[in-house]
Short mmCIF file of C-alpha atoms in Angstrom, two decimals:
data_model
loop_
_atom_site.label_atom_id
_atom_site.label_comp_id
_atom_site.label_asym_id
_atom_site.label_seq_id
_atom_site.Cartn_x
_atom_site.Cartn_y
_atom_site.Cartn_z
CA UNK A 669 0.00 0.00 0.00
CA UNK A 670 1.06 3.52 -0.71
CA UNK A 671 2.66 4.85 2.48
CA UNK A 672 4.18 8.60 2.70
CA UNK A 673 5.64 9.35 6.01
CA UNK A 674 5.94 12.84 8.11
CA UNK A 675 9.03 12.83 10.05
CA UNK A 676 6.57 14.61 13.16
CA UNK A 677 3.10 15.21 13.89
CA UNK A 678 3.94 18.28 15.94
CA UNK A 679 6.69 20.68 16.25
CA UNK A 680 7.07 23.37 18.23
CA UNK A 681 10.04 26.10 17.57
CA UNK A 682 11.11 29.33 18.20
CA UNK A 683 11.70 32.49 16.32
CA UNK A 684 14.47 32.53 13.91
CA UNK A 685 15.44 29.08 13.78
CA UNK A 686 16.44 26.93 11.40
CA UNK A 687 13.52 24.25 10.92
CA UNK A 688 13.45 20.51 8.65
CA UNK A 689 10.75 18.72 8.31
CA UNK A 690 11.46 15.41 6.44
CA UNK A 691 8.75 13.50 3.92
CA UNK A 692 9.93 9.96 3.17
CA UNK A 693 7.82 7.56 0.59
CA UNK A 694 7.94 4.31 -0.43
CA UNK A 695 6.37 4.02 -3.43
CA UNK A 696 9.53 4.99 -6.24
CA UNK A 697 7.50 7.98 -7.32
CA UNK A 698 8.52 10.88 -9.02
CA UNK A 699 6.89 14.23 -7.74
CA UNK A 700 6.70 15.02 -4.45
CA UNK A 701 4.98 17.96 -2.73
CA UNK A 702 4.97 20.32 -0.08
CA UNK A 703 1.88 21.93 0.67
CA UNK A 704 1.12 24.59 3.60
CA UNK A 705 -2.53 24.16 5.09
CA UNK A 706 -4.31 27.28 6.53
CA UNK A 707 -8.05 27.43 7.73
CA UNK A 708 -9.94 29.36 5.04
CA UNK A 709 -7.40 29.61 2.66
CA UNK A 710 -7.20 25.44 1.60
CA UNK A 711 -3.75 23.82 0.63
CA UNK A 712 -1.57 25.96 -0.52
CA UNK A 713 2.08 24.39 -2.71
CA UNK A 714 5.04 25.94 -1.45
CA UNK A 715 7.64 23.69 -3.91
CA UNK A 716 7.86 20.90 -5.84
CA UNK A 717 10.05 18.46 -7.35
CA UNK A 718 9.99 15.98 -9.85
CA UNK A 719 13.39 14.03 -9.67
CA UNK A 720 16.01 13.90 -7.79
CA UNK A 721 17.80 17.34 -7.01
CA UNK A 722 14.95 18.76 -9.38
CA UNK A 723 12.92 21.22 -7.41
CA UNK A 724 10.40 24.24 -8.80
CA UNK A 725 8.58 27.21 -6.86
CA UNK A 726 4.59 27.08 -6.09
CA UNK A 727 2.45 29.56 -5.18
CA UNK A 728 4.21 30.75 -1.64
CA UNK A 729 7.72 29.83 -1.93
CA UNK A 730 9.30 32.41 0.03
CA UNK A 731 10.61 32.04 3.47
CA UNK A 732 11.11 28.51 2.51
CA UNK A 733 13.52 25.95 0.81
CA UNK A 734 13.82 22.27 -0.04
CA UNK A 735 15.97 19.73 -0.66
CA UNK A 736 15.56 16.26 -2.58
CA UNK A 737 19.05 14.41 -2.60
CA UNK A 738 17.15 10.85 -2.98
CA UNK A 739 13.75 10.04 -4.77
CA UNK A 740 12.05 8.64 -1.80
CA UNK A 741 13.22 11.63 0.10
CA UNK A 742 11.72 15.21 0.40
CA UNK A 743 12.58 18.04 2.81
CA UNK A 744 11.44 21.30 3.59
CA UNK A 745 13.81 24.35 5.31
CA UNK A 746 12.35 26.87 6.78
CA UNK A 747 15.76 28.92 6.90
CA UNK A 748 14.63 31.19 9.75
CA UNK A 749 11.17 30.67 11.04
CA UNK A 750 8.94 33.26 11.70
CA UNK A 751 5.66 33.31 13.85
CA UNK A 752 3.82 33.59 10.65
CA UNK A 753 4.88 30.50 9.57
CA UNK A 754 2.97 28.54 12.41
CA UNK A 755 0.80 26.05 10.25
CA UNK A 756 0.06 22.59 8.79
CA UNK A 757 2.09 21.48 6.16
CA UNK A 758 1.51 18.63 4.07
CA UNK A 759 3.84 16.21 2.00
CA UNK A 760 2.36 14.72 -1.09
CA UNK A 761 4.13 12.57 -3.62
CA UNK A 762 2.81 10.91 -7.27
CA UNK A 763 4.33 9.27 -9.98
CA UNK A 764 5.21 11.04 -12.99
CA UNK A 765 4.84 8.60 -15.55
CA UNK A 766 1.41 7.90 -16.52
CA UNK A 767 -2.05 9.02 -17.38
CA UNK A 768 -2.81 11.79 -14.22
CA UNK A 769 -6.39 10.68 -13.17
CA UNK A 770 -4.58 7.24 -13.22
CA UNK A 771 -1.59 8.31 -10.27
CA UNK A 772 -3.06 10.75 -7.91
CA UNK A 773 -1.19 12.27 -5.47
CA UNK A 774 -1.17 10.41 -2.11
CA UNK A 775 -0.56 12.56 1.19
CA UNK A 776 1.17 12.49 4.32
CA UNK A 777 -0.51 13.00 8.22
CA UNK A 778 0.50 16.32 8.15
CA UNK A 779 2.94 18.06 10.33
CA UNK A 780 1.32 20.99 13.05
CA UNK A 781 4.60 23.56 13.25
CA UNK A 782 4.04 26.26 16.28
CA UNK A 783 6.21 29.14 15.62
CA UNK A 784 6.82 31.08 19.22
CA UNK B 1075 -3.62 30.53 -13.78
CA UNK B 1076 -6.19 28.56 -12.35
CA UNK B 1077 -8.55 29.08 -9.72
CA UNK B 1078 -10.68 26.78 -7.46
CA UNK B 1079 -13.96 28.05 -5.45
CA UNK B 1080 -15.99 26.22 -2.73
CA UNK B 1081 -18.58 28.48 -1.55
CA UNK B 1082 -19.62 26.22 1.48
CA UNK B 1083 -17.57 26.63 4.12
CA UNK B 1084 -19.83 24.21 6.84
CA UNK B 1085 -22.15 22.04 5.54
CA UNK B 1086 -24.62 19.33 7.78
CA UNK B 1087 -26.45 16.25 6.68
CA UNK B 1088 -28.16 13.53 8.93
CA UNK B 1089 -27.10 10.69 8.80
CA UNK B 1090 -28.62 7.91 5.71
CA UNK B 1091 -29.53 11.77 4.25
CA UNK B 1092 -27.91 13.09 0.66
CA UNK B 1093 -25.85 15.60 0.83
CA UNK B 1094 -23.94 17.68 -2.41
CA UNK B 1095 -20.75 19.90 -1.83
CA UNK B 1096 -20.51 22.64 -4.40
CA UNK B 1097 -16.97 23.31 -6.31
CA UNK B 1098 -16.55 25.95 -9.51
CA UNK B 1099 -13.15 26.70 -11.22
CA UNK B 1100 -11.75 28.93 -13.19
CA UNK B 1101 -9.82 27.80 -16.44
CA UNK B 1102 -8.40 28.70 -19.65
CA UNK B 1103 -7.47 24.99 -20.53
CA UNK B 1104 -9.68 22.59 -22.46
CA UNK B 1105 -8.21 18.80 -20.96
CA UNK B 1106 -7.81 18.90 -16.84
CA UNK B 1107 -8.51 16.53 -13.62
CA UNK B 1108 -10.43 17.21 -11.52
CA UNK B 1109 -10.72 15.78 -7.95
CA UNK B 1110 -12.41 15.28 -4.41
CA UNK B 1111 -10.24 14.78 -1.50
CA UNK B 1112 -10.89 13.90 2.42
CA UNK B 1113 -9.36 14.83 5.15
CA UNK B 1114 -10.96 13.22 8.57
CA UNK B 1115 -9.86 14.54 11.70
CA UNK B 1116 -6.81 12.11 11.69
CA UNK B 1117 -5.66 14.43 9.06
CA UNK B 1118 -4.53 11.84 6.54
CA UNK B 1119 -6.00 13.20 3.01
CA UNK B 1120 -7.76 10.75 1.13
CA UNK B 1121 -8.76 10.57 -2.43
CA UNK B 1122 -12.47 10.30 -2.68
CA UNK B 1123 -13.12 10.43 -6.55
CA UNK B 1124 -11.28 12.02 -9.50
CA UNK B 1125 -12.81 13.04 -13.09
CA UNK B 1126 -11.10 13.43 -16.38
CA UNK B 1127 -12.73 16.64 -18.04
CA UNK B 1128 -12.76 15.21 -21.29
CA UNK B 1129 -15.27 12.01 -20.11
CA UNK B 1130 -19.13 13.29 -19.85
CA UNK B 1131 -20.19 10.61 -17.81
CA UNK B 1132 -19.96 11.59 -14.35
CA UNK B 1133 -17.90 9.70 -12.30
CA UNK B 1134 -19.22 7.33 -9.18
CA UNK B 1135 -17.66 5.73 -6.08
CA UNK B 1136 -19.99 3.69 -4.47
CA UNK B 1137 -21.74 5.79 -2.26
CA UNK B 1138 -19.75 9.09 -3.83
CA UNK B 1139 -20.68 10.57 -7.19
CA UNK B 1140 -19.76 13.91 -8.81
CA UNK B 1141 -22.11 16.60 -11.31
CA UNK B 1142 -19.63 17.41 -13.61
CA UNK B 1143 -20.81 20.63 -15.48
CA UNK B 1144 -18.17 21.24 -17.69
CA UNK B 1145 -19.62 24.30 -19.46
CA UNK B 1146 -20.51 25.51 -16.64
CA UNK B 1147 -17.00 25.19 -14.83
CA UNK B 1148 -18.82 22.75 -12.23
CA UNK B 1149 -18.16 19.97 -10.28
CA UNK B 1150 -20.08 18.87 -7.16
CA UNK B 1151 -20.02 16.29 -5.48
CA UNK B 1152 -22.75 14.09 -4.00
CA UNK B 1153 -23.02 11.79 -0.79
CA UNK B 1154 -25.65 9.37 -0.81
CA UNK B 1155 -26.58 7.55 2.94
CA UNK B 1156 -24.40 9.24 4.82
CA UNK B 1157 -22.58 8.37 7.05
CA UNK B 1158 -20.73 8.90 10.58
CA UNK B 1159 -17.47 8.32 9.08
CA UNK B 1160 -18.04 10.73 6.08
CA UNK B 1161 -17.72 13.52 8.41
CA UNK B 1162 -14.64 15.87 7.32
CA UNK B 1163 -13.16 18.07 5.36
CA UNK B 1164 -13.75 17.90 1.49
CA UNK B 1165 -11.35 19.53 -0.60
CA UNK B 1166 -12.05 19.83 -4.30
CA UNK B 1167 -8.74 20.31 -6.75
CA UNK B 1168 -7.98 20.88 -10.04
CA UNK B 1169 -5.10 19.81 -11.95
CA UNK B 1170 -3.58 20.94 -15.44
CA UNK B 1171 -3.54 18.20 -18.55
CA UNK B 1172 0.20 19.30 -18.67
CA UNK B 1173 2.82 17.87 -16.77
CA UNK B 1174 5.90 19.43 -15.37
CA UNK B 1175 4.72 22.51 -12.57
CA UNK B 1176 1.90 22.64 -14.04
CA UNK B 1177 0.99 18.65 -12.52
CA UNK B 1178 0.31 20.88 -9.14
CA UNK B 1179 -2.66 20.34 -7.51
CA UNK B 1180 -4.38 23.59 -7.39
CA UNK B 1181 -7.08 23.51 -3.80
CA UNK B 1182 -10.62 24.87 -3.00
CA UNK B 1183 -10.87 26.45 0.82
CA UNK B 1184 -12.40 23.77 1.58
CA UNK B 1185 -16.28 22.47 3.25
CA UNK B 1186 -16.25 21.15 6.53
CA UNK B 1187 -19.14 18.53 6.42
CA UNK B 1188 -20.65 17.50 9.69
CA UNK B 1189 -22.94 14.54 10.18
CA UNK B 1190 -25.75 14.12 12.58
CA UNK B 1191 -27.46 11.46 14.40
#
């Protein structure tokens, strides 16, 4: 079964620290996904990447950076957090190949970050 | 660039009821996907049913089923005999025929779809 794993659930941090949070899946696919999660405002993708040290920029890419240095491997950097930043972000991966109805894109638990 | 709307914010249903969640988008592009997620309050996102815009015929999940209006940029989707468990969050998304960054999903705001006794 498809399985893509959050490093945490929660995470609290402080101001203007340096903050990973780690995606891991199992299934040898292509994409992978970060998305931010706000009430009222839906999922949101912060970056994307589609092979290995491949990434591109969504919609709210700043404040943020990622890193892919295997397939099944997928992290997100927020280089100094900021209070704003205090969300739920979600990790999403697909394969590439393939007819798109066909490979949907199959989600994480999420990870709550606290920003103080 | 592409824009998804869900007007509903809450919704309620009672339970064995029918229920429909609205969902209109905004396109330029002729092919696109178009989907229903879950998200329960274990968070885990699940894919509830997905519709190629190309296909009339309105795609059905057992209990699930969607009113895909394509002229009219609209794409509900309908619970039948609901259900306890059906109570979440229902995100509809939309997602480009093209690959590269355009294979993003692009996200409603969401309808948060309670379920009485």
């Amino acid at each position: 079964d498809v399985k893509v794993t959050q490093s945490s659930r929660y995470l609290v941090k402080r101001t203007g620290e340096k903050v990973f949070l780690e995606c891991v899946q199992d299934m040898d696919h292509e994409n992978m996904f970060w998305y931010r999660q706000d009430p009222g405002l839906g999922l949101r993708l912060i970056y994307f990447s589609y092979d290995v040290k491949m990434k591109e920029k969504g919609d709210i890419p700043e404040g943020y950076s990622v890193s892919r240095e295997k397939k099944e491997r997928f992290s997100l950097i927020l280089e100094s957090a900021s209070t704003n930043q205090t969300s739920m972000y979600l990790c999403a991966s697909s394969l590439r190949r393939g007819r798109p109805v066909e490979q949907p894109q199959h989600f994480g638990d999420g990870t709550r970050l606290s920003i103080l | 660039a592409q824009t998804v709307t869900q007007s509903q914010p809450e919704m309620s249903v009672q339970e064995a009821e029918t229920v429909t969640l609205s969902c209109t988008y905004d396109t330029s592009e002729s092919d696109y996907y178009l989907f229903w997620y879950k998200q329960p309050p274990s968070r885990q996102m699940i894919l509830v049913i997905r519709q190629e815009a190309y296909k009339q015929q309105n795609a059905t999940e057992n209990r699930f089923s969607v009113n895909f209006q394509k002229a009219a940029k609209s794409f509900s989707l309908k619970i039948s005999d609901s259900q306890l468990g059906d109570a979440a969050m229902y995100f509809c998304a939309y997602r480009s025929y093209l690959t590269g960054t355009a294979s993003k999903l692009t996200f409603g705001t969401g309808t948060r779809l309670q379920v009485m006794l």
